[in-house]
Coordinates of C-alpha atoms in Angstrom, one line a residue:
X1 CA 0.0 0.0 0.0
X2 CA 1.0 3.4 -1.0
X3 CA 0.8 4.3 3.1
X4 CA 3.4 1.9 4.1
X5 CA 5.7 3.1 1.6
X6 CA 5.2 6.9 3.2
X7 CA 5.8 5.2 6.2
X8 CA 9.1 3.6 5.5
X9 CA 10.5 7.1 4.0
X10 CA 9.6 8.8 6.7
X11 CA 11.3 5.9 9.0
X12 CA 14.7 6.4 6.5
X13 CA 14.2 9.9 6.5
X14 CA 14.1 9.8 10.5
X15 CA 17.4 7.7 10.2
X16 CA 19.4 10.3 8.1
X17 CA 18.4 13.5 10.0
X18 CA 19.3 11.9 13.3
X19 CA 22.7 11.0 11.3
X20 CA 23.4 14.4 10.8
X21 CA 22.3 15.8 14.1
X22 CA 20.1 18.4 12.8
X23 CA 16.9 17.4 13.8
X24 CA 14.5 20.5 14.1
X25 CA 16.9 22.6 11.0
X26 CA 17.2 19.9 8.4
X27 CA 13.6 21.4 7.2
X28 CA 12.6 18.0 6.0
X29 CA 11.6 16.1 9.2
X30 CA 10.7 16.3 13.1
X31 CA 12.1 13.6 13.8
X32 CA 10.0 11.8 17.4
X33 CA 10.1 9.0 19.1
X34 CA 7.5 6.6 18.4
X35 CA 6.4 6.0 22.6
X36 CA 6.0 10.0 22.1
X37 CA 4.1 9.5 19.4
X38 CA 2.0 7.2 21.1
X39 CA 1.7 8.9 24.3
X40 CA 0.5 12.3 22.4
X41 CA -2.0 10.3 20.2
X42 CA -3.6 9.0 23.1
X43 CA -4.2 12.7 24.5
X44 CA -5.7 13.5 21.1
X45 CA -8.0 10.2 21.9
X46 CA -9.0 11.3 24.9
X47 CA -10.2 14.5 23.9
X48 CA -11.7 14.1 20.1
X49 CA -13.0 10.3 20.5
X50 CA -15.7 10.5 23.6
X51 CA -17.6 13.9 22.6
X52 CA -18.1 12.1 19.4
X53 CA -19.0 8.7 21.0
X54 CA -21.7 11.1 23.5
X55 CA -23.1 12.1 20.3
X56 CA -23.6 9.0 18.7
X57 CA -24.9 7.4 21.6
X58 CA -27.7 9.9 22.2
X59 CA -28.2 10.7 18.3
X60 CA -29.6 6.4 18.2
X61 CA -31.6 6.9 21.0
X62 CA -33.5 10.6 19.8
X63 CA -33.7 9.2 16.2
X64 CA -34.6 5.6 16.6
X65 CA -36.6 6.6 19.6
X66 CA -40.3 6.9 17.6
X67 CA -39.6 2.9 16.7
X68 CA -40.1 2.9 20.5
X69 CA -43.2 4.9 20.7
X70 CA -44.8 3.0 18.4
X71 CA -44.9 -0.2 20.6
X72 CA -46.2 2.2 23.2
X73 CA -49.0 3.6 21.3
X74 CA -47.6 6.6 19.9
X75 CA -49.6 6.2 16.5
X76 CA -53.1 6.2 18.7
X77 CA -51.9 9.0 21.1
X78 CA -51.3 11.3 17.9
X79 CA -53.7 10.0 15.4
X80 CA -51.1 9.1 13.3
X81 CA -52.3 5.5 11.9
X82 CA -51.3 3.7 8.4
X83 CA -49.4 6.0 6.2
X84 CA -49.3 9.3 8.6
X85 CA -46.6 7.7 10.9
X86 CA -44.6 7.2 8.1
X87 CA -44.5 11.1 6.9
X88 CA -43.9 11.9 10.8
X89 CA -40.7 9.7 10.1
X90 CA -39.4 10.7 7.3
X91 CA -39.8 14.4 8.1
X92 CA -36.9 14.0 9.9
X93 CA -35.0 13.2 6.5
X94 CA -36.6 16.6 4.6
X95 CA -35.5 18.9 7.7
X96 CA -32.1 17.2 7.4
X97 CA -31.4 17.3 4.0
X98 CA -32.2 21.2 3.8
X99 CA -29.4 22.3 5.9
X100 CA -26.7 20.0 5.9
X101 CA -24.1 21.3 3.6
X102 CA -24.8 24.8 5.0
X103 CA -24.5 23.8 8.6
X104 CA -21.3 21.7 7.7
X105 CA -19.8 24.6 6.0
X106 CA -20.0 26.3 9.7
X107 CA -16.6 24.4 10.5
X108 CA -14.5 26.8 8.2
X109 CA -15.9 30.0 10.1
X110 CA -17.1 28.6 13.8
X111 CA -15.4 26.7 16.1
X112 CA -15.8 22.8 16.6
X113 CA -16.9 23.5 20.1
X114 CA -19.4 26.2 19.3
X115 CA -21.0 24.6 16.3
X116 CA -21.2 20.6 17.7
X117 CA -23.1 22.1 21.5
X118 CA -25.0 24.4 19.8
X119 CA -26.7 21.4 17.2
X120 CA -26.5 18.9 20.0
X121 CA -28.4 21.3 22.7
X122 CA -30.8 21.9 20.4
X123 CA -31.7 18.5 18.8
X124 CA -32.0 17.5 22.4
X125 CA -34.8 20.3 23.1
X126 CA -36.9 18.8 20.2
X127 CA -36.7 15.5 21.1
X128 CA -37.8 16.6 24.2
X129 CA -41.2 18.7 23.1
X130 CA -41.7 16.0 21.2
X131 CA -43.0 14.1 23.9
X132 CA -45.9 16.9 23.9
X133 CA -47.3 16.2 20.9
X134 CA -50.9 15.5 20.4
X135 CA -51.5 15.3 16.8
X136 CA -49.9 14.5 13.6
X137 CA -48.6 17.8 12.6
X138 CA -47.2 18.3 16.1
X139 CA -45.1 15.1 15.9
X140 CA -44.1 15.7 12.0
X141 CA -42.9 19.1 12.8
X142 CA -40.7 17.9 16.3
X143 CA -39.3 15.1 13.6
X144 CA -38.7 18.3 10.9
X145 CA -36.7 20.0 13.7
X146 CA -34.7 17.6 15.0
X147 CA -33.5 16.2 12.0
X148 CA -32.7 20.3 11.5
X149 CA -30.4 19.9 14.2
X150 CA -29.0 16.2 13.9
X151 CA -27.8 17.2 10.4
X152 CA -24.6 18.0 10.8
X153 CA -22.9 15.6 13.1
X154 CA -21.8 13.2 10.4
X155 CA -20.3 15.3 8.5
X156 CA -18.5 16.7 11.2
X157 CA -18.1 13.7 13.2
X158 CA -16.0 12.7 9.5
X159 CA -14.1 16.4 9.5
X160 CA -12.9 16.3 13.0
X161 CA -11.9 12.6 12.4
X162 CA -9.7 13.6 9.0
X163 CA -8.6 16.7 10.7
X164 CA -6.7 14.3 13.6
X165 CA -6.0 10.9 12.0
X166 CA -4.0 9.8 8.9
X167 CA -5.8 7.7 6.9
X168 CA -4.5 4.0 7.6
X169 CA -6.4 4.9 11.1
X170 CA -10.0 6.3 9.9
X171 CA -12.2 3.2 9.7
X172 CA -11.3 2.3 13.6
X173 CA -11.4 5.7 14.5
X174 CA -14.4 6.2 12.4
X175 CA -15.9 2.8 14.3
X176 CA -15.2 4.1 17.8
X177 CA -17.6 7.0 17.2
X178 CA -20.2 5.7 15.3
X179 CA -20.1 1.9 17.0
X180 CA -21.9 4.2 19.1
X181 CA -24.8 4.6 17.6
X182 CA -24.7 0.7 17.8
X183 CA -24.9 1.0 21.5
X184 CA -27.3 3.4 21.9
X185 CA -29.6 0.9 20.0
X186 CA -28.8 -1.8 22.5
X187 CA -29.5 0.0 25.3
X188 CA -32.9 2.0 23.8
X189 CA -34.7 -1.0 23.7
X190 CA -34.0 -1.9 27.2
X191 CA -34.2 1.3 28.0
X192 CA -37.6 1.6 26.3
X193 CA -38.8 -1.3 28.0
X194 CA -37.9 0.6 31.8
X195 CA -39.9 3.4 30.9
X196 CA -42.5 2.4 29.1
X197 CA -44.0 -0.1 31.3
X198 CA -43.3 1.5 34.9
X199 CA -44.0 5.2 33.7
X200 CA -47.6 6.4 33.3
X201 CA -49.9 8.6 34.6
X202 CA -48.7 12.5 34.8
X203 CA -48.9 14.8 32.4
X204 CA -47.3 12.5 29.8
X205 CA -48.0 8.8 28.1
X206 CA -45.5 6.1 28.7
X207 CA -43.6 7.1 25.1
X208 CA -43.6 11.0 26.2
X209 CA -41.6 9.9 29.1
X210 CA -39.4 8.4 27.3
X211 CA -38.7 10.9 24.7
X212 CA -38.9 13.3 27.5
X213 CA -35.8 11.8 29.4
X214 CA -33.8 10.7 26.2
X215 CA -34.1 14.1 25.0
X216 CA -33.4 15.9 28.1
X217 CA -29.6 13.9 29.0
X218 CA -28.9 14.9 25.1
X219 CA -29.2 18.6 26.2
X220 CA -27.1 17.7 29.3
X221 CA -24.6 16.3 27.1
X222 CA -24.8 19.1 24.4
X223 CA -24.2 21.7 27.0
X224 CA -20.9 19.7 28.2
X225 CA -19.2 19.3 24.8
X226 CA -19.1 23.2 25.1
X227 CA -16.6 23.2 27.3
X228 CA -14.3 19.9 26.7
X229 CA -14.5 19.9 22.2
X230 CA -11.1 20.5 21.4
X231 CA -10.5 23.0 18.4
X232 CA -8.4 22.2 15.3
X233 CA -4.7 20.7 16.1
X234 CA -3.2 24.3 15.2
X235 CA -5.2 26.0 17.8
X236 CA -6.1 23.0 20.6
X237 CA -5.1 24.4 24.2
X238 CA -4.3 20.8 25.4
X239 CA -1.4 20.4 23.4
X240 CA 2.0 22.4 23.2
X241 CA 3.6 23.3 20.6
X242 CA 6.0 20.1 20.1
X243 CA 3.1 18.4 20.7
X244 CA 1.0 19.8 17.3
X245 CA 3.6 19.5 15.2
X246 CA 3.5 15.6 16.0
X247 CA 0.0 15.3 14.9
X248 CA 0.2 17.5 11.7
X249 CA 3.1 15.6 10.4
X250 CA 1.2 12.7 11.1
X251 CA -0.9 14.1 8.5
X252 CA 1.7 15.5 6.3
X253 CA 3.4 12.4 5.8
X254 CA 0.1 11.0 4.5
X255 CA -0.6 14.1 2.5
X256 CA -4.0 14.9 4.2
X257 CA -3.2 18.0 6.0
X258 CA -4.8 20.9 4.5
X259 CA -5.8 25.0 5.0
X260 CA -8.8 25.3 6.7
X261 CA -10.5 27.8 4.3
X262 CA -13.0 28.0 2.1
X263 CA -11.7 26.6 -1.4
X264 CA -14.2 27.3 -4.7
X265 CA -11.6 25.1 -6.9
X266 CA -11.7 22.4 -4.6
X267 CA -15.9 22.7 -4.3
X268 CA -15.6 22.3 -8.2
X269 CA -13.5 19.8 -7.9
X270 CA -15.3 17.9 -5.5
X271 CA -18.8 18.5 -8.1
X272 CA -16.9 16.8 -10.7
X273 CA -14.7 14.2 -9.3
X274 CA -16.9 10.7 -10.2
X275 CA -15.7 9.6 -7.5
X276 CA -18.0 11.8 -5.2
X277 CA -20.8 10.3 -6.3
X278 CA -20.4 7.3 -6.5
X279 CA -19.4 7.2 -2.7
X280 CA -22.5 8.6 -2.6
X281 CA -24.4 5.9 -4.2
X282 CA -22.7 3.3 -1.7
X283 CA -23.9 5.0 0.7
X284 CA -27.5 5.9 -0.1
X285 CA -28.2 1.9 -0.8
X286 CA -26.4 1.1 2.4
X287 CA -27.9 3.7 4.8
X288 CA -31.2 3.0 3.5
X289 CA -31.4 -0.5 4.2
X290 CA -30.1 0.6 7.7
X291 CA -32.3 3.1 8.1
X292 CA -35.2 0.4 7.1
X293 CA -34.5 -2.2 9.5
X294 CA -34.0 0.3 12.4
X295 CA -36.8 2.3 12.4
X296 CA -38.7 -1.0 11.7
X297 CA -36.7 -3.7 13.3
X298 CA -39.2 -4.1 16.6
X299 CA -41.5 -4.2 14.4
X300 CA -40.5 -7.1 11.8
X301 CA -39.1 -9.2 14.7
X302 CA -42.6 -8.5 16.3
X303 CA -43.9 -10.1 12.8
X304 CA -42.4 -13.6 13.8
X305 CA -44.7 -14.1 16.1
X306 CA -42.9 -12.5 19.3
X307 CA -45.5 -10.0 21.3
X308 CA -44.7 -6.0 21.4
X309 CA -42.4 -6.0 24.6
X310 CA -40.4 -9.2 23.5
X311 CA -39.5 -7.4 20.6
X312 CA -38.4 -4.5 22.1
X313 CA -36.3 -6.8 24.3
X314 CA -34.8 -9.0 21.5
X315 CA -33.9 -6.1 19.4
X316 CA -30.8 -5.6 21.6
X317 CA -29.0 -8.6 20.2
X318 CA -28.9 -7.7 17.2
X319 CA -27.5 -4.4 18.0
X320 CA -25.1 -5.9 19.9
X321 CA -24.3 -8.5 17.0
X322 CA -24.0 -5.5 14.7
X323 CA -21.8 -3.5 16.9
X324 CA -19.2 -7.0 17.1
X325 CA -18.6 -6.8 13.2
X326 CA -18.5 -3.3 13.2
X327 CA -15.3 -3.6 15.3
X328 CA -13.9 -6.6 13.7
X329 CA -14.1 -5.2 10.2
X330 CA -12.5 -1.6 11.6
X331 CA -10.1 -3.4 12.6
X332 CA -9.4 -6.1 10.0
X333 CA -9.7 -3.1 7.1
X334 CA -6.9 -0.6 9.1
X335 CA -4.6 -3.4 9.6
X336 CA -4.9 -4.6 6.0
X337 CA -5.7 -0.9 4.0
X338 CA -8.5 -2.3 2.2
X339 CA -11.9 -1.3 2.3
X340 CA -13.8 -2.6 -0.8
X341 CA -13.0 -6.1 -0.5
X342 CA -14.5 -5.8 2.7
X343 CA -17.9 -3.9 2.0
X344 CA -18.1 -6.8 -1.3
X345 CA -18.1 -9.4 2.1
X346 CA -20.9 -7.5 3.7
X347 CA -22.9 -7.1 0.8
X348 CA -23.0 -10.9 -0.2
X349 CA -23.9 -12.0 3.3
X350 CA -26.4 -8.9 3.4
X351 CA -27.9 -9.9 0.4
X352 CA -28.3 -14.0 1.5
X353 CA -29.8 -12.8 4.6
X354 CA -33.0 -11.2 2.8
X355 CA -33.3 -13.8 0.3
X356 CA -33.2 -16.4 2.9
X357 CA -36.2 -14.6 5.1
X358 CA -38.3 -14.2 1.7
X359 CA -37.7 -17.7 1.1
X360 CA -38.1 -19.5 4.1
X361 CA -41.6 -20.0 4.8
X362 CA -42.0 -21.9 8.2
X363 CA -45.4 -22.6 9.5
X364 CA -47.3 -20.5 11.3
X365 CA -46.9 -22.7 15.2
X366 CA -43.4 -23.7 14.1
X367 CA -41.7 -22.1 16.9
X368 CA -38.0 -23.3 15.9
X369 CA -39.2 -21.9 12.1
X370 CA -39.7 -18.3 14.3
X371 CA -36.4 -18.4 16.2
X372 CA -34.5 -19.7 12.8
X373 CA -36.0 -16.5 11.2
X374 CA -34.6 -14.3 14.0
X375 CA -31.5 -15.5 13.9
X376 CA -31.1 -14.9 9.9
X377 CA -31.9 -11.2 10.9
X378 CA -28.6 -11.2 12.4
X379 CA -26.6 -11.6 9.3
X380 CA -28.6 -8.0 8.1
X381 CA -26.2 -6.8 10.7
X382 CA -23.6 -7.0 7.8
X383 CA -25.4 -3.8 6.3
X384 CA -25.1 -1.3 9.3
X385 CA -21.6 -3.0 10.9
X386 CA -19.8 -1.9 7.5
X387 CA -21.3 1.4 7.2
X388 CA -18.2 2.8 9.4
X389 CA -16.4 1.1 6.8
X390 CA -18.4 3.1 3.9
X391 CA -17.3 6.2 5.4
X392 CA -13.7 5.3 6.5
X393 CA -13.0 4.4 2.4
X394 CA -14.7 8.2 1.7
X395 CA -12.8 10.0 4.2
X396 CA -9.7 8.2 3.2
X397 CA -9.6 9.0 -0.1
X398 CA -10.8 12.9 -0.1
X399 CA -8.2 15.5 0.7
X400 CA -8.5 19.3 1.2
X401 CA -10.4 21.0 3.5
X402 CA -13.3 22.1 1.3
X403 CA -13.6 19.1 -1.2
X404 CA -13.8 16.8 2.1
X405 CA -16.4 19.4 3.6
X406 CA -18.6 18.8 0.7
X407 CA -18.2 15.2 0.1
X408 CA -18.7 14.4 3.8
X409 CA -22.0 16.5 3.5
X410 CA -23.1 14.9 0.5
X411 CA -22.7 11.5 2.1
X412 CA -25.0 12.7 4.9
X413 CA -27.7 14.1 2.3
X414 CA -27.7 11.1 0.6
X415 CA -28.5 9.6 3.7
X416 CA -31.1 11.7 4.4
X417 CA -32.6 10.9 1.1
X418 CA -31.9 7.1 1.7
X419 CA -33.8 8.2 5.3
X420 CA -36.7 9.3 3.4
X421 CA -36.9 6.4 1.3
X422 CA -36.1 3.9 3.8
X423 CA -39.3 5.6 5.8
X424 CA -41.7 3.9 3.3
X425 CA -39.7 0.3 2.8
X426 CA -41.9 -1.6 5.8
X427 CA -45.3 -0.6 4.9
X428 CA -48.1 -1.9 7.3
X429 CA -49.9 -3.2 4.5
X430 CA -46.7 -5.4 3.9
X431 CA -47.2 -8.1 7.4
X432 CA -46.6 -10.0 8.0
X433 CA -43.6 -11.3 6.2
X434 CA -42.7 -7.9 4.8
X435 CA -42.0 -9.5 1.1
X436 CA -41.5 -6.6 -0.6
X437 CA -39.8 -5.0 2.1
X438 CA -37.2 -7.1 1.9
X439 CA -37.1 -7.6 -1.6
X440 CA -35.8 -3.8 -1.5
X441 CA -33.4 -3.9 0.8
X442 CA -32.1 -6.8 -1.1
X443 CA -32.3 -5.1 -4.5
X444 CA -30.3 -2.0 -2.7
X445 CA -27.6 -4.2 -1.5
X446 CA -26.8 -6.2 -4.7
X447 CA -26.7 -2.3 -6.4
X448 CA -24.2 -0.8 -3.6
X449 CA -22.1 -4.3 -4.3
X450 CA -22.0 -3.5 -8.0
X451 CA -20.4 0.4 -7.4
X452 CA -18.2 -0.6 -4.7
X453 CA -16.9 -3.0 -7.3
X454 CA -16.9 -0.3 -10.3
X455 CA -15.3 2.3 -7.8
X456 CA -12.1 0.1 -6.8
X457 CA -11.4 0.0 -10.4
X458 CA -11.5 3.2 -10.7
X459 CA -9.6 4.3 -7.8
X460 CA -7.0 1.6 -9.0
X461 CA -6.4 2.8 -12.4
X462 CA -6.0 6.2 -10.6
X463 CA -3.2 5.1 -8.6
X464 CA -1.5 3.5 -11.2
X465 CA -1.7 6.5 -13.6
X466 CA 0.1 8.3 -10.7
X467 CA 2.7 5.9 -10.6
X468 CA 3.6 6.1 -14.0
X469 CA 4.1 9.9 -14.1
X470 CA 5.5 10.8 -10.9
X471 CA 7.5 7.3 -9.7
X472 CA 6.7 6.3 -5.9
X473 CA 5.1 8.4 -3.4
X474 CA 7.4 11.2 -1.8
X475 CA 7.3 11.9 1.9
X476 CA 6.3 15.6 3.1
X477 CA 6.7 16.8 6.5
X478 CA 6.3 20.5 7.9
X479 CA 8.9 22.1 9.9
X480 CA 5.9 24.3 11.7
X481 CA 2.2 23.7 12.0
X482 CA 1.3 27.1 10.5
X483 CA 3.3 25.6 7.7
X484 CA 1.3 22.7 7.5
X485 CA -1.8 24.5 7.6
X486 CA -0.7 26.3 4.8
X487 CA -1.0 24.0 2.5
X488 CA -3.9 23.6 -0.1
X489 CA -3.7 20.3 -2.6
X490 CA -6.4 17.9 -2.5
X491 CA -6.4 13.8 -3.3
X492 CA -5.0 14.9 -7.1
X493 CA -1.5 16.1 -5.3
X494 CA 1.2 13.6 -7.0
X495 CA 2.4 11.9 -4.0
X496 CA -1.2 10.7 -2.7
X497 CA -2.5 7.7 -3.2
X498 CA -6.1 6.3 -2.9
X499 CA -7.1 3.3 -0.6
X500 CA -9.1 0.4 -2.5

């Protein structure tokens, strides 16, 4: 991989400057000692990783938290039977996609801190009215709102990520936040459960309590990443000076450390590049077979024959299930620098899973038919456990500020869109063996498994243009982090070269 031939440069290029004793004036390397590498990368851990994780975590639990409601009687409560629930949902989706390049494009003129409190505070607050409302257009326009205000943290969850990591260390990094999200679904249906059957009475049904608390600890936790988000590495307060230019020629060395400004060649770039959208296509057909199954999941494993409260209860495996491969495949793809390979894995045992629940047709008392089902549903965890592996591949292979500002937003519109879609794949209409459910999901699958395929090609051929003209991959390393911040190429700059 192109990476481990920066790497062993950089290690020669170590060699040489300490050979000459001119470590900080040679002006090609600063030259550090790998346990001081370590021990500054895990103060960068400490500070980026667990606002994002707080996010994630609370972001399942306000979006996925309606699924909930539903088993609680949500739909009655609000009047909001058949086809209404569904537009409730997916208003989330339309409030999202209407501000989430904008909002994104907050990074290059607010602060991280500022602008990640402020969307998390306020997401919070309308998950929390939500629990007020009475009526349809009440609970459409709470959903509007908060996905408003949710927009923006995957883009910027992907930003701050780039902005700290070289790329060999995205798709774990890039697990550890969003494996989150994972968790939070685990715990929401237990947590669910708690509520919803020893809460009632009050001013508030069972489900209003729950969105009530949910939403409330996300404001708690919104208020608190005010004052513990660390800032870009050229301005963050926790590190000294030494300590900066570690992390930045980190980047250098991989060729992914860029000015933070607004760049109108690299937005153009970034419009034109096929490789834009077609990351985007990957992701629309995967997050919208996640977004499917979780807004619906408690209510297809319901479907089997389990009763409203079991399924709320057995949901957690799942999540649990998913968030075990999500690790493992982190892992597995840094360690090996490939991502498609991977995603082609999850596709094919994606796509087996739906076929098999479409065909399988147990009997309707066959209770070892039900649990057989239940268990297939666990190999759909192959859909949302590569997703961090979808956005690792992305992030990995866009550089400059501006083009990965605008590639990281389209992924999240796209998922908005796939949101919006994936709102209508389970219609009630469908039960109970949701045929043409999973017939979609299935058809979505086999389509992100044919441009993951088409897109390592191209990526390859890129590479291998590169090679030809410009020979193998130079190392670059700053002598200052204002110098490194200076610096304004994007994934066309001759010594970078893309991940497949």
């Amino acid at each position: 991989m192109a990476t481990d031939d920066a790497e062993k440069q950089l290690s020669e290029v170590a060699e040489q400057v300490k050979a000459d004793g001119s470590e900080k004036d040679s002006g090609t390397a600063f030259v550090v000692d790998p346990q001081e590498e370590a021990r500054v990368m895990r103060k960068v851990d400490w500070a980026v990783l667990p606002v994002l994780c707080g996010f994630y975590y609370f972001q399942a639990l306000d979006k996925g938290n309606l699924s909930f409601a539903k088993l609680g009687g949500v739909q009655t409560d609000t009047g909001t039977q058949g086809t209404l629930f569904n537009v409730a949902i997916s208003m989330f989706f339309v409030g999202y996609a209407l501000v989430v390049l904008p909002l994104t494009l907050g990074f290059l003129r607010i602060k991280p801190r500022y602008l990640i409190s402020f969307i998390g505070t306020a997401w919070g607050l309308c998950s929390l009215l939500m629990s007020l409302a009475n009526n349809a257009a009440g609970l459409s326009v709470a959903r509007f709102f908060l996905g408003v205000f949710e927009a923006g943290i995957l883009p910027l969850s992907l930003v701050i990520t780039a902005t700290w990591y070289p790329r060999k260390e995205h798709a774990v990094k890039t697990t550890i936040w969003f494996a989150c999200s994972s968790i939070g679904t685990v715990t929401a249906g237990l947590i669910s459960y708690g509520v919803q059957t020893n809460l009632s009475g009050g001013f508030l049904h069972p489900w209003g309590y729950l969105l009530f608390i949910e939403g409330g600890a996300t404001i708690i936790w919104g208020i608190l990443a005010l004052f513990i988000t660390p800032d870009i590495p050229e301005k963050a307060t926790f590190l000294t000076d030494d300590e900066k230019l570690i992390v930045v020629n980190r980047m250098e060395a991989d060729r992914t450390q860029t000015k933070v400004a607004f760049s109108k060649a690299q937005m153009w770039e970034a419009v034109t590049d096929p490789a834009t959208w077609m990351f985007a296509l990957i992701y629309f057909c995967w997050q919208c077979v996640n977004s499917a199954f979780s807004l619906f999941g408690p209510q297809i494993i319901a479907s089997l024959g389990f009763g409203n409260l079991q399924a709320q209860l057995y949901s957690a495996p799942g999540a649990a299930f998913n968030f075990v491969i999500q690790v493992v495949m982190s892992v597995t793809s840094d360690k090996s620098g490939d991502r498609s390979l991977h995603l082609v894995v999850a596709a094919l045992l994606s796509v087996v899973a739906y076929l098999t629940v479409i065909a399988y047709r147990p009997a309707t008392t066959d209770s070892h038919g039900q649990w057989t089902l239940y268990g297939v549903l666990f190999f759909a965890s192959f859909n949302p456990g590569s997703l961090t592996i979808v956005l690792g591949w992305a992030t990995s292979n866009i550089v400059g500020t501006t083009k990965r500002i605008f590639v990281s937003s389209m992924l999240a519109l796209t998922g908005a869109f796939s949101g919006i879609a994936g709102s209508y794949i389970y219609e009630d209409s469908d039960k109970p063996r949701y045929v043409v459910g999973h017939s979609t999901n299935m058809s979505l699958m086999a389509l992100g498994l044919l441009t993951v395929i088409g897109l390592r090609i191209l990526l390859a051929q890129r590479n291998k243009k590169k090679e030809a003209e410009y020979g193998p991959v130079k190392v670059h390393l700053a002598k200052s982090t204002a110098e490194a911040f200076e610096e304004d190429h994007t994934d066309r700059d001759p010594d970078f070269r893309y991940y497949l």
